[in-house]
Amino acid sequence: MSTENVWQEKITPARFDGKTVIVTGAGSGIGKATALRVAQEGGKVIAADISGERLGELVAENPELSIVAVAGDITDQHVVDRIVAAGEGKVDALANVAGIMDKFEPIHEVEDSTWERVFNVNLNSILKLTRSVVPLMLEAESGTVVNVASEAGLRGSAAGVAYTASKHAVVGMTKNSAVMYGKKGIRFNAVAPGAVQTNIEAPMDSAYAQQVIAPLMSIIPGMATAAQLAASITFLLSDDSTNINGVVLASDTGWSAI
Ligand SMILES: NC(=O)c1ccc[n+]([C@@H]2O[C@H](COP(=O)([O-])OP(=O)(O)OC[C@H]3O[C@@H](n4cnc5c(N)ncnc54)[C@H](O)[C@@H]3O)[C@@H](O)[C@H]2O)c1
């Protein structure tokens, strides 16, 4: 079952009026769709991505929207500092979307360089950025953070060991922060996408994984669009999700129910 052919994105006017929202991975796929949706609904978006070219296109194609581009590698604290500084002391919401896949390597095949890069981009960057943003939210006594996990944060059959472990860690970071900051008016939630049509590279280079994992992936019920994921992410970023804290929302065409 997939709704991608019939569903149309519908803007909720003014849902993010007056809000400053950081979106990482805003140059492509789910992050770009999220940045556009927030900006179209009245928010000021701080769009972060390693690709200055992609960010330049995003801004040039949408001159009517309030989008501030910050290019750089979000694993670098100096880049994180520039992203937060673009908020000029105000960050109402943070969408940690940027991430990279592995090549489906099981633990006996994974190289240190893959493990370290996947953890740096998928997890450590979220630590750095969130740690820098939370003091502003504590001062404001409000804020929302949405971390993009994955079906691989819910099950063991959606990627290699590095990506799977990194996304399970994103889930843990989300739940701990939800408890730590819930009473301070700051909500933390995660979205776990299933298969989504984007530019992410996910080559199943491991012959071992092709034998073990590929058959299990045949149950995937459908491919979503990036805009469908943006609908789930912006719901959790917005005040519409006021009573929701610490959830991992599977946005996966029903994959997690199988
Ligand atoms: N596409 C899927 O099927 C799928 C499924 C589950 C989860 N996800 C997750 O969704 C998120 C978004 O992925 P996507 O599918 O939109 O991929 P994408 O490749 O289309 O977009 C990711 C963006 O993040 C940016 N990025 C990567 N590393 C970066 C870094 N170090 N610093 C700054 N920017 C960086 C890239 O330049 C790119 O523009 C990721 O966290 C991914 O793990 C995707």
PDB file of N, CA, C and O and ligand atoms in Angstrom, residues 24-32 48-51 54 72-75 96-101 117 121-122 125 148-152 163 167 192-201 223 226, ligand 1:
ATOM      1  N   THR A  24      18.565  20.343   9.387  1.00  0.00           N
ATOM      2  CA  THR A  24      19.807  19.845   8.786  1.00  0.00           C
ATOM      3  C   THR A  24      19.480  18.910   7.619  1.00  0.00           C
ATOM      4  O   THR A  24      18.383  18.369   7.531  1.00  0.00           O
ATOM      5  N   GLY A  25      20.433  18.773   6.724  1.00  0.00           N
ATOM      6  CA  GLY A  25      20.188  17.968   5.525  1.00  0.00           C
ATOM      7  C   GLY A  25      19.204  18.650   4.594  1.00  0.00           C
ATOM      8  O   GLY A  25      18.523  18.008   3.786  1.00  0.00           O
ATOM      9  N   ALA A  26      19.134  19.982   4.674  1.00  0.00           N
ATOM     10  CA  ALA A  26      18.098  20.733   3.960  1.00  0.00           C
ATOM     11  C   ALA A  26      18.363  20.848   2.458  1.00  0.00           C
ATOM     12  O   ALA A  26      17.535  21.383   1.722  1.00  0.00           O
ATOM     13  N   GLY A  27      19.495  20.336   2.002  1.00  0.00           N
ATOM     14  CA  GLY A  27      19.805  20.447   0.572  1.00  0.00           C
ATOM     15  C   GLY A  27      19.136  19.390  -0.279  1.00  0.00           C
ATOM     16  O   GLY A  27      19.120  19.503  -1.506  1.00  0.00           O
ATOM     17  N   SER A  28      18.565  18.366   0.346  1.00  0.00           N
ATOM     18  CA  SER A  28      18.068  17.237  -0.453  1.00  0.00           C
ATOM     19  C   SER A  28      17.007  16.459   0.312  1.00  0.00           C
ATOM     20  O   SER A  28      16.918  16.546   1.547  1.00  0.00           O
ATOM     21  N   GLY A  29      16.215  15.715  -0.414  1.00  0.00           N
ATOM     22  CA  GLY A  29      15.326  14.701   0.159  1.00  0.00           C
ATOM     23  C   GLY A  29      14.423  15.191   1.274  1.00  0.00           C
ATOM     24  O   GLY A  29      13.740  16.210   1.147  1.00  0.00           O
ATOM     25  N   ILE A  30      14.444  14.447   2.373  1.00  0.00           N
ATOM     26  CA  ILE A  30      13.525  14.690   3.485  1.00  0.00           C
ATOM     27  C   ILE A  30      13.796  16.044   4.146  1.00  0.00           C
ATOM     28  O   ILE A  30      12.874  16.769   4.521  1.00  0.00           O
ATOM     29  N   GLY A  31      15.064  16.412   4.282  1.00  0.00           N
ATOM     30  CA  GLY A  31      15.407  17.686   4.893  1.00  0.00           C
ATOM     31  C   GLY A  31      14.939  18.859   4.049  1.00  0.00           C
ATOM     32  O   GLY A  31      14.409  19.850   4.571  1.00  0.00           O
ATOM     33  N   LYS A  32      15.111  18.745   2.743  1.00  0.00           N
ATOM     34  CA  LYS A  32      14.666  19.822   1.836  1.00  0.00           C
ATOM     35  C   LYS A  32      13.143  19.974   1.900  1.00  0.00           C
ATOM     36  O   LYS A  32      12.623  21.094   1.997  1.00  0.00           O
ATOM     37  N   ALA A  48      20.683  23.881   6.903  1.00  0.00           N
ATOM     38  CA  ALA A  48      22.076  23.443   7.013  1.00  0.00           C
ATOM     39  C   ALA A  48      22.312  22.226   6.132  1.00  0.00           C
ATOM     40  O   ALA A  48      21.480  21.318   6.092  1.00  0.00           O
ATOM     41  N   ASP A  49      23.443  22.228   5.450  1.00  0.00           N
ATOM     42  CA  ASP A  49      23.799  21.064   4.625  1.00  0.00           C
ATOM     43  C   ASP A  49      25.290  21.161   4.280  1.00  0.00           C
ATOM     44  O   ASP A  49      25.852  22.252   4.207  1.00  0.00           O
ATOM     45  N   ILE A  50      25.890  20.020   4.016  1.00  0.00           N
ATOM     46  CA  ILE A  50      27.305  20.009   3.626  1.00  0.00           C
ATOM     47  C   ILE A  50      27.476  20.554   2.212  1.00  0.00           C
ATOM     48  O   ILE A  50      28.547  21.040   1.843  1.00  0.00           O
ATOM     49  N   SER A  51      26.413  20.526   1.427  1.00  0.00           N
ATOM     50  CA  SER A  51      26.478  20.985   0.034  1.00  0.00           C
ATOM     51  C   SER A  51      25.988  22.428  -0.102  1.00  0.00           C
ATOM     52  O   SER A  51      24.781  22.697  -0.082  1.00  0.00           O
ATOM     53  N   ARG A  54      23.686  22.794  -3.237  1.00  0.00           N
ATOM     54  CA  ARG A  54      22.279  22.416  -3.059  1.00  0.00           C
ATOM     55  C   ARG A  54      21.520  23.480  -2.275  1.00  0.00           C
ATOM     56  O   ARG A  54      20.378  23.809  -2.584  1.00  0.00           O
ATOM     57  N   GLY A  72      28.153  23.535   5.370  1.00  0.00           N
ATOM     58  CA  GLY A  72      29.274  22.965   6.116  1.00  0.00           C
ATOM     59  C   GLY A  72      28.939  21.600   6.666  1.00  0.00           C
ATOM     60  O   GLY A  72      27.776  21.187   6.660  1.00  0.00           O
ATOM     61  N   ASP A  73      29.974  20.914   7.128  1.00  0.00           N
ATOM     62  CA  ASP A  73      29.830  19.559   7.665  1.00  0.00           C
ATOM     63  C   ASP A  73      29.367  19.646   9.115  1.00  0.00           C
ATOM     64  O   ASP A  73      30.092  20.172   9.975  1.00  0.00           O
ATOM     65  N   ILE A  74      28.190  19.125   9.393  1.00  0.00           N
ATOM     66  CA  ILE A  74      27.610  19.285  10.742  1.00  0.00           C
ATOM     67  C   ILE A  74      28.305  18.435  11.805  1.00  0.00           C
ATOM     68  O   ILE A  74      27.952  18.513  12.969  1.00  0.00           O
ATOM     69  N   THR A  75      29.312  17.658  11.416  1.00  0.00           N
ATOM     70  CA  THR A  75      30.095  16.957  12.443  1.00  0.00           C
ATOM     71  C   THR A  75      31.162  17.880  13.041  1.00  0.00           C
ATOM     72  O   THR A  75      31.820  17.526  14.015  1.00  0.00           O
ATOM     73  N   ASN A  96      16.702  17.433  13.178  1.00  0.00           N
ATOM     74  CA  ASN A  96      17.969  16.773  12.856  1.00  0.00           C
ATOM     75  C   ASN A  96      17.695  15.710  11.786  1.00  0.00           C
ATOM     76  O   ASN A  96      17.321  14.578  12.103  1.00  0.00           O
ATOM     77  N   VAL A  97      17.869  16.110  10.541  1.00  0.00           N
ATOM     78  CA  VAL A  97      17.478  15.227   9.428  1.00  0.00           C
ATOM     79  C   VAL A  97      18.694  14.610   8.723  1.00  0.00           C
ATOM     80  O   VAL A  97      18.642  13.463   8.289  1.00  0.00           O
ATOM     81  N   ALA A  98      19.777  15.343   8.607  1.00  0.00           N
ATOM     82  CA  ALA A  98      20.923  14.870   7.811  1.00  0.00           C
ATOM     83  C   ALA A  98      21.393  13.498   8.283  1.00  0.00           C
ATOM     84  O   ALA A  98      21.440  13.218   9.477  1.00  0.00           O
ATOM     85  N   GLY A  99      21.721  12.657   7.338  1.00  0.00           N
ATOM     86  CA  GLY A  99      22.231  11.339   7.692  1.00  0.00           C
ATOM     87  C   GLY A  99      22.789  10.644   6.467  1.00  0.00           C
ATOM     88  O   GLY A  99      22.539  11.064   5.330  1.00  0.00           O
ATOM     89  N   ILE A 100      23.579   9.596   6.723  1.00  0.00           N
ATOM     90  CA  ILE A 100      24.134   8.804   5.626  1.00  0.00           C
ATOM     91  C   ILE A 100      23.922   7.318   5.924  1.00  0.00           C
ATOM     92  O   ILE A 100      23.815   6.914   7.076  1.00  0.00           O
ATOM     93  N   MET A 101      23.883   6.528   4.862  1.00  0.00           N
ATOM     94  CA  MET A 101      23.719   5.078   4.988  1.00  0.00           C
ATOM     95  C   MET A 101      25.088   4.398   5.036  1.00  0.00           C
ATOM     96  O   MET A 101      26.111   5.025   4.761  1.00  0.00           O
ATOM     97  N   ARG A 117      32.434   7.237  10.457  1.00  0.00           N
ATOM     98  CA  ARG A 117      31.750   8.281   9.670  1.00  0.00           C
ATOM     99  C   ARG A 117      30.231   8.219   9.891  1.00  0.00           C
ATOM    100  O   ARG A 117      29.583   9.249  10.069  1.00  0.00           O
ATOM    101  N   VAL A 121      28.165  11.337  11.555  1.00  0.00           N
ATOM    102  CA  VAL A 121      27.109  12.085  10.856  1.00  0.00           C
ATOM    103  C   VAL A 121      25.745  11.810  11.484  1.00  0.00           C
ATOM    104  O   VAL A 121      24.975  12.740  11.747  1.00  0.00           O
ATOM    105  N   ASN A 122      25.423  10.541  11.742  1.00  0.00           N
ATOM    106  CA  ASN A 122      24.057  10.192  12.156  1.00  0.00           C
ATOM    107  C   ASN A 122      23.783  10.452  13.630  1.00  0.00           C
ATOM    108  O   ASN A 122      22.625  10.653  14.011  1.00  0.00           O
ATOM    109  N   SER A 125      26.697  14.342  15.390  1.00  0.00           N
ATOM    110  CA  SER A 125      26.287  15.684  14.945  1.00  0.00           C
ATOM    111  C   SER A 125      25.011  16.116  15.669  1.00  0.00           C
ATOM    112  O   SER A 125      24.838  17.295  15.987  1.00  0.00           O
ATOM    113  N   VAL A 148      15.503  12.482  13.062  1.00  0.00           N
ATOM    114  CA  VAL A 148      15.127  11.490  12.059  1.00  0.00           C
ATOM    115  C   VAL A 148      15.938  10.217  12.315  1.00  0.00           C
ATOM    116  O   VAL A 148      17.157  10.202  12.176  1.00  0.00           O
ATOM    117  N   ALA A 149      15.220   9.182  12.735  1.00  0.00           N
ATOM    118  CA  ALA A 149      15.828   7.856  12.930  1.00  0.00           C
ATOM    119  C   ALA A 149      15.635   7.094  11.632  1.00  0.00           C
ATOM    120  O   ALA A 149      15.966   7.585  10.543  1.00  0.00           O
ATOM    121  N   SER A 150      15.071   5.917  11.709  1.00  0.00           N
ATOM    122  CA  SER A 150      14.884   5.068  10.526  1.00  0.00           C
ATOM    123  C   SER A 150      14.154   3.813  10.955  1.00  0.00           C
ATOM    124  O   SER A 150      14.127   3.473  12.146  1.00  0.00           O
ATOM    125  N   GLU A 151      13.609   3.120   9.991  1.00  0.00           N
ATOM    126  CA  GLU A 151      13.130   1.761  10.270  1.00  0.00           C
ATOM    127  C   GLU A 151      14.283   0.955  10.886  1.00  0.00           C
ATOM    128  O   GLU A 151      14.062   0.070  11.713  1.00  0.00           O
ATOM    129  N   ALA A 152      15.503   1.305  10.503  1.00  0.00           N
ATOM    130  CA  ALA A 152      16.681   0.628  11.053  1.00  0.00           C
ATOM    131  C   ALA A 152      16.920   0.983  12.523  1.00  0.00           C
ATOM    132  O   ALA A 152      17.782   0.391  13.163  1.00  0.00           O
ATOM    133  N   TYR A 163      24.857   1.590  10.477  1.00  0.00           N
ATOM    134  CA  TYR A 163      23.650   2.422  10.340  1.00  0.00           C
ATOM    135  C   TYR A 163      22.602   1.992  11.364  1.00  0.00           C
ATOM    136  O   TYR A 163      21.991   2.833  12.021  1.00  0.00           O
ATOM    137  N   LYS A 167      21.164   4.450  14.352  1.00  0.00           N
ATOM    138  CA  LYS A 167      19.762   4.881  14.422  1.00  0.00           C
ATOM    139  C   LYS A 167      19.082   4.394  15.703  1.00  0.00           C
ATOM    140  O   LYS A 167      18.207   5.077  16.242  1.00  0.00           O
ATOM    141  N   ALA A 192      10.670   7.680  12.293  1.00  0.00           N
ATOM    142  CA  ALA A 192      11.380   6.545  11.687  1.00  0.00           C
ATOM    143  C   ALA A 192      10.834   6.314  10.279  1.00  0.00           C
ATOM    144  O   ALA A 192       9.794   5.676  10.104  1.00  0.00           O
ATOM    145  N   PRO A 193      11.534   6.852   9.268  1.00  0.00           N
ATOM    146  CA  PRO A 193      11.047   6.638   7.898  1.00  0.00           C
ATOM    147  C   PRO A 193      11.287   5.198   7.461  1.00  0.00           C
ATOM    148  O   PRO A 193      12.273   4.568   7.848  1.00  0.00           O
ATOM    149  N   GLY A 194      10.382   4.721   6.610  1.00  0.00           N
ATOM    150  CA  GLY A 194      10.625   3.471   5.894  1.00  0.00           C
ATOM    151  C   GLY A 194      11.397   3.803   4.628  1.00  0.00           C
ATOM    152  O   GLY A 194      12.340   4.595   4.671  1.00  0.00           O
ATOM    153  N   ALA A 195      11.014   3.219   3.516  1.00  0.00           N
ATOM    154  CA  ALA A 195      11.701   3.530   2.254  1.00  0.00           C
ATOM    155  C   ALA A 195      11.167   4.843   1.690  1.00  0.00           C
ATOM    156  O   ALA A 195       9.958   5.035   1.592  1.00  0.00           O
ATOM    157  N   VAL A 196      12.083   5.739   1.346  1.00  0.00           N
ATOM    158  CA  VAL A 196      11.700   7.062   0.845  1.00  0.00           C
ATOM    159  C   VAL A 196      12.543   7.379  -0.391  1.00  0.00           C
ATOM    160  O   VAL A 196      13.759   7.132  -0.400  1.00  0.00           O
ATOM    161  N   GLN A 197      11.876   7.957  -1.381  1.00  0.00           N
ATOM    162  CA  GLN A 197      12.580   8.320  -2.618  1.00  0.00           C
ATOM    163  C   GLN A 197      13.374   9.608  -2.405  1.00  0.00           C
ATOM    164  O   GLN A 197      12.787  10.686  -2.291  1.00  0.00           O
ATOM    165  N   THR A 198      14.693   9.487  -2.300  1.00  0.00           N
ATOM    166  CA  THR A 198      15.555  10.657  -2.095  1.00  0.00           C
ATOM    167  C   THR A 198      16.876  10.404  -2.821  1.00  0.00           C
ATOM    168  O   THR A 198      16.994   9.457  -3.591  1.00  0.00           O
ATOM    169  N   ASN A 199      17.873  11.231  -2.526  1.00  0.00           N
ATOM    170  CA  ASN A 199      19.202  11.027  -3.134  1.00  0.00           C
ATOM    171  C   ASN A 199      20.129  10.171  -2.278  1.00  0.00           C
ATOM    172  O   ASN A 199      21.315  10.030  -2.595  1.00  0.00           O
ATOM    173  N   ILE A 200      19.628   9.615  -1.173  1.00  0.00           N
ATOM    174  CA  ILE A 200      20.526   8.865  -0.287  1.00  0.00           C
ATOM    175  C   ILE A 200      21.082   7.649  -1.030  1.00  0.00           C
ATOM    176  O   ILE A 200      20.380   7.017  -1.815  1.00  0.00           O
ATOM    177  N   GLU A 201      22.374   7.388  -0.788  1.00  0.00           N
ATOM    178  CA  GLU A 201      23.009   6.234  -1.440  1.00  0.00           C
ATOM    179  C   GLU A 201      23.025   5.063  -0.476  1.00  0.00           C
ATOM    180  O   GLU A 201      23.503   5.194   0.649  1.00  0.00           O
ATOM    181  N   MET A 223       7.043   2.746  -1.169  1.00  0.00           N
ATOM    182  CA  MET A 223       8.038   3.821  -1.183  1.00  0.00           C
ATOM    183  C   MET A 223       7.297   5.148  -0.985  1.00  0.00           C
ATOM    184  O   MET A 223       6.332   5.415  -1.701  1.00  0.00           O
ATOM    185  N   ALA A 226       9.444  12.325  -0.179  1.00  0.00           N
ATOM    186  CA  ALA A 226      10.047  13.153   0.876  1.00  0.00           C
ATOM    187  C   ALA A 226       8.993  14.059   1.510  1.00  0.00           C
ATOM    188  O   ALA A 226       9.018  14.305   2.718  1.00  0.00           O
TER     189      ALA A 226
HETATM  190  N1  LIG B   1      15.589   7.746   2.096  1.00  0.00           N
HETATM  191  C1  LIG B   1      15.259   6.741   2.892  1.00  0.00           C
HETATM  192  O1  LIG B   1      14.763   5.689   2.419  1.00  0.00           O
HETATM  193  C2  LIG B   1      15.454   6.839   4.387  1.00  0.00           C
HETATM  194  C3  LIG B   1      14.941   5.826   5.193  1.00  0.00           C
HETATM  195  C4  LIG B   1      15.116   5.908   6.568  1.00  0.00           C
HETATM  196  C5  LIG B   1      15.768   6.984   7.129  1.00  0.00           C
HETATM  197  N2  LIG B   1      16.263   7.961   6.328  1.00  0.00           N
HETATM  198  C6  LIG B   1      16.964   9.071   6.979  1.00  0.00           C
HETATM  199  O2  LIG B   1      16.438  10.301   6.532  1.00  0.00           O
HETATM  200  C7  LIG B   1      17.423  11.312   6.666  1.00  0.00           C
HETATM  201  C8  LIG B   1      17.492  12.128   5.377  1.00  0.00           C
HETATM  202  O3  LIG B   1      17.921  11.300   4.333  1.00  0.00           O
HETATM  203  P1  LIG B   1      17.452  11.454   2.821  1.00  0.00           P
HETATM  204  O4  LIG B   1      16.938  10.138   2.405  1.00  0.00           O
HETATM  205  O5  LIG B   1      16.622  12.665   2.655  1.00  0.00           O
HETATM  206  O6  LIG B   1      18.901  11.602   2.121  1.00  0.00           O
HETATM  207  P2  LIG B   1      19.513  12.648   1.082  1.00  0.00           P
HETATM  208  O7  LIG B   1      20.855  12.091   0.776  1.00  0.00           O
HETATM  209  O8  LIG B   1      18.571  12.902  -0.042  1.00  0.00           O
HETATM  210  O9  LIG B   1      19.659  13.974   1.949  1.00  0.00           O
HETATM  211  C9  LIG B   1      20.554  14.049   3.027  1.00  0.00           C
HETATM  212  C10 LIG B   1      21.208  15.416   3.043  1.00  0.00           C
HETATM  213  O10 LIG B   1      22.077  15.461   4.183  1.00  0.00           O
HETATM  214  C11 LIG B   1      23.259  16.107   3.788  1.00  0.00           C
HETATM  215  N3  LIG B   1      24.375  15.677   4.627  1.00  0.00           N
HETATM  216  C12 LIG B   1      24.945  14.447   4.660  1.00  0.00           C
HETATM  217  N4  LIG B   1      25.982  14.450   5.498  1.00  0.00           N
HETATM  218  C13 LIG B   1      26.089  15.711   5.988  1.00  0.00           C
HETATM  219  C14 LIG B   1      26.979  16.327   6.892  1.00  0.00           C
HETATM  220  N5  LIG B   1      28.001  15.674   7.442  1.00  0.00           N
HETATM  221  N6  LIG B   1      26.796  17.647   7.180  1.00  0.00           N
HETATM  222  C15 LIG B   1      25.781  18.332   6.613  1.00  0.00           C
HETATM  223  N7  LIG B   1      24.907  17.780   5.756  1.00  0.00           N
HETATM  224  C16 LIG B   1      25.057  16.493   5.445  1.00  0.00           C
HETATM  225  C17 LIG B   1      23.485  15.699   2.329  1.00  0.00           C
HETATM  226  O11 LIG B   1      24.323  16.614   1.638  1.00  0.00           O
HETATM  227  C18 LIG B   1      22.059  15.685   1.793  1.00  0.00           C
HETATM  228  O12 LIG B   1      21.710  16.915   1.195  1.00  0.00           O
HETATM  229  C19 LIG B   1      18.727  10.590   7.040  1.00  0.00           C
HETATM  230  O13 LIG B   1      18.954  10.708   8.431  1.00  0.00           O
HETATM  231  C20 LIG B   1      18.435   9.144   6.680  1.00  0.00           C
HETATM  232  O14 LIG B   1      19.190   8.240   7.455  1.00  0.00           O
HETATM  233  C21 LIG B   1      16.123   7.915   4.965  1.00  0.00           C
END
